[in-house]
Amino acid sequence: MASAEELAAIKKAKILMVGAGGIGCELLKTLVLTGFRDIHLIDMDTIEVSNLNRQFLFRKHHVGQSKAKVAREAVLKFRPDVNIVAYHANVKSTEFNVEFFQNFHVVLNGLDNLDARRHVNRLCLAAGVPLVESGTTGYLGQVTVHIKGKTECYECQPKPAPKTYPICTITSTPSKPVHCVVWAKELAFTRLFGDKNQANDLDSQTKEASSASEQQVLPLELQEGESVASFAFRVFDYVFGHNIEAALKNEDAWKSRRKPVPLYLNKILPNIAEEFKGSCENGARPENSCSAMSVLGLKNPQEVWSIEDNARVFLKSIEILYATKSKAIGTLVFDKDDQLAVEFVSAAANIRSYSFGIPMLSLFDLKGIAGNIVHAIATTNAIIAGLIVLEAIKILTSDFNHSRMTYCLEHPSKKLLLMPVEPFEPNSSCYVCSQTPLSLEVNTSKSKLRDVVEKIVKAKLSVHSPVIMQGSNILYETGEDLEKDMVLLYTSNLDKFLVDLPTPITNGTVLSVEDFQQEFSCNLHIKHRDEFDEEKEPDGMILTGKWLTSQTPEQQLNVPGGPTEGNNVVEAVAGETKTINDELQEVDGDFAEILEVNTVADKKRKIQDEEQAQKRMRVSLDER
Amino acid sequence: MEAETDSLTEQETAVYDRQIRVWGVEAQKRLSKSRVLVVGITGVVAEVCKNIVLAGIGKLTLLDDKPLSEEAVASNFLIPFFSTEDEGCCSIASICAEALRDFNPMVHVFVEEGNVIEKPGSFFDDYDAVIVGRSSLGLRKHVNLMCRNRSRRVAFYTVDCRGSSGAVFVDLQKYAYSSQKGNAEIWQEKHFPNLEEALSVPWSSISKKTSKLFFAMRIIEEFEQCEGRVPGQISCEDLPALMALRKKMCESQAVGDSMVPESVLKRLADAGNAELPPVCAIIGGILGQEVVKAMSCKGEPLKNHFFFTASDGKGVIEDISPSQ
């Protein structure tokens, strides 16, 4: 049991928990049982059905409610005498500033995305509060300890970049199911149901075609007086028939590739008009149909459906989306918890796969790819939560010498399933905790300030409300208390090329980037470069610097295309559904949730890296 | 209609989505048909129960007639707020069963009354796995043999958390399991010794690198048995007697005293019957995972001991089996 000293520290500790999901539920329970009495809990999410297999503080009737609030109530039922403060809010919101973080003795993270983790890391550094960080995927998990000045911060090691695909692979030459999923989600779904103003390649091939033909019917727009069913038929033939036919005209592209087959509805489902006529009379009513597969009588989402059934699901999902969400059409964003969106994207991906001779997959598997779904089980989360509490106790009793990072493995490594490793020292070239400058290679006469702000400052550096300065001149800033004329100036700056700014940014310029909430600042050294590879460097700019080159060789292996180590990681993550996870690893277009996989990759690196530490460990094992 | 029984229901598919992505549909189906008996509910056992109920086993039966007491509640989150008026009102098993049913309405949770020692062999025919919490060595061996003597294989586990340390023992008899090798599913087999056999391995033949907890737990259980203590009824005052027993046992096993450091024995004695909740979560997580693996015949099981101690933070698998 905990010693008297530990119990005293536990009793008076004030804890901040960020995240009340898989790890959070387990963590809150374990903290309270251990004797912690003052816990603040932040989570912006609401409860979903797919949480219930592991987030045991939640019940079916809680679906849709705040995770933080329901978790609090559930725990008070078995320990009514503890103080739990629940915030149904985004940890990035301004109320959680440095002063707020300073109220706590330790911060415990159970987050699911890199951006929020970085944000919390910076606030902890600024507030001088120790952070215990964690992550899991399937059987794998890790707990790390970050104490300012003593151990590395969460950002001391660069995280592997998420996989992106060359645009032409997605639009023209897919070779894997994942390429078709990205196409279905990013192009087809967005073009039909999302923001039509976004540039979209679905239309591009038709520009010549439609200007050549005299017809004024826009192929992907519902015409006045047209039934949704016949619109859906038209979309099918256009996207899977016409567009493929147009692509085939570019014969050079298919010299060394298998040619796709144009698909037309009258070949695949010759009687579809008849078939859907009948179903329209009784089906597609909003109240009984939020799922195309159930309307069509398809029961098993784990089964790979025929091309005919995929075509039916494609058509039916369009029909029901129009019937049930007509007002939202034009603003929809793909959501993995929206059954119809998942059905549309899976069917579209499969039909495209079929056309290109790529294996079709089940809706279940495609949903995993499209939604970047992290595999999660209760047991790993429980183990990780237990380890977090043990580390928190060491921090509270200032027992820093015994702080450990711990990896939870699927297969034992030298008999160990739970492997503790001594924390790393701070990385002296870290741009976050050591304020080491970064360099930005960019074409200063072709890139706009907006590109730097969106693609680098926000997306790569996770700075949410940036102030960008050159010397003492502010080039960009956001905030509610700004004067109107300043807002106008900053907005107009965004659309200027770097060299055209009031104080031009050219080769050798040093920009300073600050975020007052994060109390973060870093310098960006600008290096002008004329040319960028459109496929490999789609941003048209690249971050460099000592921090990024200080990564270990093992880490570089995690970069897509690297040799075996990366694959081992996939294998370790994949467990049972190897191929799917292989895809999952690659589809990480958006940062959210991928981090779980990255942390595991990171883990592998460290394990490999830590032969020394292992030797130390073996020594200490012998001693005991 | 026949096909229906063989595929997961819509509700199962929705709730179990994230874990099906880990172990697959077939494993989930096997899991949902499994029946597990749990004997003796402590904090670590409550964690195991939570984990296997969430995972979606078919049926869980709890056997623990002990009345509610303050000590039983300390590290058990299945028991709602406890006031001294509730003391002795009902059995721990019945209270915990209620909470577990609530966790996952798709799992049938039952309470079995009586003492496990009085249950006939046929009683164990109804289970695919039996988990025994903290109990005397004699009882553990007895239940293990009952499981062994069935016509079908019944998996047997013991688990005990003592303060900041804990141990798991696994006997899956002759066990075939599938695992993923690349894209292929391969089947492998492992043979496990029973508890009696596993504990009769001479210490002198066991690697010196083996977790010290293995030996320390043997001394503790021997002490409790000889002194007629209820398991866990031990304190720092017993340390001198434990040290004497260590000397005796190490001598008879022909190994040096250093096999069992005093610090490890002291920690276990100090712990008494208390369980450190984070350690319960860790050990309960490991065992929960093992039960899920065994009930779904998927994934390599750990053989045949697992030890964790917060003092070094290591979770170690030790295979201590008689040489063939």
Tab-separated table of N, CA, C and O in Angstrom, chain A residues 16 42 91-105 107 119-129 148 515-521:
chain	number	residue	atom	x	y	z
A	16	LEU	N	-5.002	17.831	-12.636
A	16	LEU	CA	-5.737	18.165	-13.857
A	16	LEU	C	-5.654	16.980	-14.813
A	16	LEU	O	-4.570	16.529	-15.174
A	42	ILE	N	-11.103	17.830	-18.031
A	42	ILE	CA	-11.515	18.552	-19.245
A	42	ILE	C	-11.725	17.559	-20.380
A	42	ILE	O	-10.849	16.723	-20.640
A	91	VAL	N	-9.687	21.866	-24.445
A	91	VAL	CA	-8.549	22.277	-23.623
A	91	VAL	C	-7.818	23.472	-24.257
A	91	VAL	O	-7.087	24.198	-23.584
A	92	LYS	N	-8.052	23.678	-25.557
A	92	LYS	CA	-7.386	24.795	-26.226
A	92	LYS	C	-8.098	26.137	-26.011
A	92	LYS	O	-7.589	27.173	-26.417
A	93	SER	N	-9.276	26.090	-25.385
A	93	SER	CA	-9.976	27.358	-25.226
A	93	SER	C	-9.249	28.233	-24.197
A	93	SER	O	-8.523	27.747	-23.332
A	94	THR	N	-9.474	29.539	-24.312
A	94	THR	CA	-8.621	30.485	-23.596
A	94	THR	C	-8.794	30.453	-22.076
A	94	THR	O	-7.921	30.916	-21.353
A	95	GLU	N	-9.923	29.886	-21.592
A	95	GLU	CA	-10.082	29.850	-20.129
A	95	GLU	C	-8.988	28.996	-19.480
A	95	GLU	O	-8.635	29.192	-18.318
A	96	PHE	N	-8.453	28.033	-20.237
A	96	PHE	CA	-7.408	27.175	-19.679
A	96	PHE	C	-6.041	27.759	-20.022
A	96	PHE	O	-5.305	27.237	-20.849
A	97	ASN	N	-5.718	28.855	-19.380
A	97	ASN	CA	-4.461	29.534	-19.667
A	97	ASN	C	-3.376	29.111	-18.673
A	97	ASN	O	-3.590	28.206	-17.865
A	98	VAL	N	-2.244	29.765	-18.734
A	98	VAL	CA	-1.128	29.368	-17.876
A	98	VAL	C	-1.508	29.481	-16.395
A	98	VAL	O	-1.188	28.599	-15.590
A	99	GLU	N	-2.235	30.545	-16.038
A	99	GLU	CA	-2.647	30.708	-14.630
A	99	GLU	C	-3.506	29.525	-14.192
A	99	GLU	O	-3.376	29.016	-13.088
A	100	PHE	N	-4.398	29.084	-15.085
A	100	PHE	CA	-5.237	27.929	-14.760
A	100	PHE	C	-4.361	26.699	-14.507
A	100	PHE	O	-4.521	26.001	-13.508
A	101	PHE	N	-3.412	26.457	-15.389
A	101	PHE	CA	-2.544	25.280	-15.234
A	101	PHE	C	-1.712	25.344	-13.961
A	101	PHE	O	-1.385	24.324	-13.370
A	102	GLN	N	-1.386	26.572	-13.534
A	102	GLN	CA	-0.556	26.707	-12.328
A	102	GLN	C	-1.273	26.274	-11.051
A	102	GLN	O	-0.650	26.109	-10.015
A	103	ASN	N	-2.583	26.078	-11.148
A	103	ASN	CA	-3.326	25.625	-9.969
A	103	ASN	C	-3.043	24.179	-9.605
A	103	ASN	O	-3.455	23.700	-8.559
A	104	PHE	N	-2.396	23.445	-10.503
A	104	PHE	CA	-2.317	22.001	-10.321
A	104	PHE	C	-0.905	21.524	-10.004
A	104	PHE	O	0.073	22.139	-10.418
A	105	HIS	N	-0.840	20.402	-9.277
A	105	HIS	CA	0.455	19.813	-8.945
A	105	HIS	C	0.980	18.956	-10.085
A	105	HIS	O	2.182	18.779	-10.249
A	107	VAL	N	-0.305	17.382	-14.264
A	107	VAL	CA	-1.304	17.270	-15.332
A	107	VAL	C	-1.196	15.873	-15.928
A	107	VAL	O	-0.088	15.406	-16.215
A	119	HIS	N	-0.340	21.318	-27.365
A	119	HIS	CA	-0.848	22.493	-26.666
A	119	HIS	C	-0.667	22.341	-25.155
A	119	HIS	O	-0.171	23.248	-24.475
A	120	VAL	N	-1.058	21.189	-24.640
A	120	VAL	CA	-0.944	20.945	-23.192
A	120	VAL	C	0.527	20.932	-22.776
A	120	VAL	O	0.898	21.466	-21.734
A	121	ASN	N	1.375	20.338	-23.611
A	121	ASN	CA	2.807	20.319	-23.326
A	121	ASN	C	3.334	21.740	-23.114
A	121	ASN	O	4.062	22.023	-22.160
A	122	ARG	N	2.916	22.648	-23.998
A	122	ARG	CA	3.426	24.026	-23.917
A	122	ARG	C	2.901	24.735	-22.670
A	122	ARG	O	3.638	25.482	-22.009
A	123	LEU	N	1.631	24.495	-22.370
A	123	LEU	CA	1.095	25.130	-21.166
A	123	LEU	C	1.771	24.594	-19.916
A	123	LEU	O	2.034	25.339	-18.975
A	124	CYS	N	2.049	23.287	-19.901
A	124	CYS	CA	2.732	22.719	-18.746
A	124	CYS	C	4.140	23.297	-18.611
A	124	CYS	O	4.587	23.594	-17.506
A	125	LEU	N	4.832	23.446	-19.730
A	125	LEU	CA	6.169	24.049	-19.687
A	125	LEU	C	6.087	25.476	-19.156
A	125	LEU	O	6.849	25.885	-18.286
A	126	ALA	N	5.100	26.225	-19.678
A	126	ALA	CA	4.976	27.629	-19.281
A	126	ALA	C	4.589	27.747	-17.810
A	126	ALA	O	5.056	28.637	-17.103
A	127	ALA	N	3.749	26.839	-17.354
A	127	ALA	CA	3.266	26.915	-15.971
A	127	ALA	C	4.219	26.213	-15.011
A	127	ALA	O	4.064	26.304	-13.797
A	128	GLY	N	5.176	25.458	-15.552
A	128	GLY	CA	6.100	24.718	-14.699
A	128	GLY	C	5.430	23.565	-13.954
A	128	GLY	O	5.807	23.233	-12.842
A	129	VAL	N	4.438	22.964	-14.598
A	129	VAL	CA	3.736	21.837	-13.961
A	129	VAL	C	4.136	20.541	-14.666
A	129	VAL	O	4.109	20.474	-15.897
A	148	LYS	N	9.798	19.790	-16.630
A	148	LYS	CA	10.614	20.862	-17.207
A	148	LYS	C	12.026	20.870	-16.621
A	148	LYS	O	12.193	20.841	-15.399
A	515	ASP	N	2.626	32.628	-29.377
A	515	ASP	CA	1.251	32.330	-29.005
A	515	ASP	C	1.135	32.687	-27.530
A	515	ASP	O	1.793	32.079	-26.684
A	516	PHE	N	0.337	33.722	-27.242
A	516	PHE	CA	0.285	34.214	-25.858
A	516	PHE	C	-0.351	33.207	-24.917
A	516	PHE	O	0.038	33.085	-23.775
A	517	GLN	N	-1.346	32.464	-25.426
A	517	GLN	CA	-1.999	31.502	-24.539
A	517	GLN	C	-1.041	30.386	-24.159
A	517	GLN	O	-0.956	29.967	-23.016
A	518	GLN	N	-0.304	29.907	-25.161
A	518	GLN	CA	0.647	28.823	-24.893
A	518	GLN	C	1.939	29.354	-24.270
A	518	GLN	O	2.784	28.561	-23.862
A	519	GLU	N	2.091	30.671	-24.227
A	519	GLU	CA	3.362	31.298	-23.849
A	519	GLU	C	4.490	30.663	-24.638
A	519	GLU	O	5.549	30.331	-24.114
A	520	PHE	N	4.199	30.493	-25.910
A	520	PHE	CA	5.148	29.840	-26.799
A	520	PHE	C	5.758	30.877	-27.722
A	520	PHE	O	5.064	31.792	-28.181
A	521	SER	N	7.052	30.781	-27.977
A	521	SER	CA	7.615	31.620	-29.020
A	521	SER	C	8.752	30.880	-29.690
A	521	SER	O	9.438	30.066	-29.058
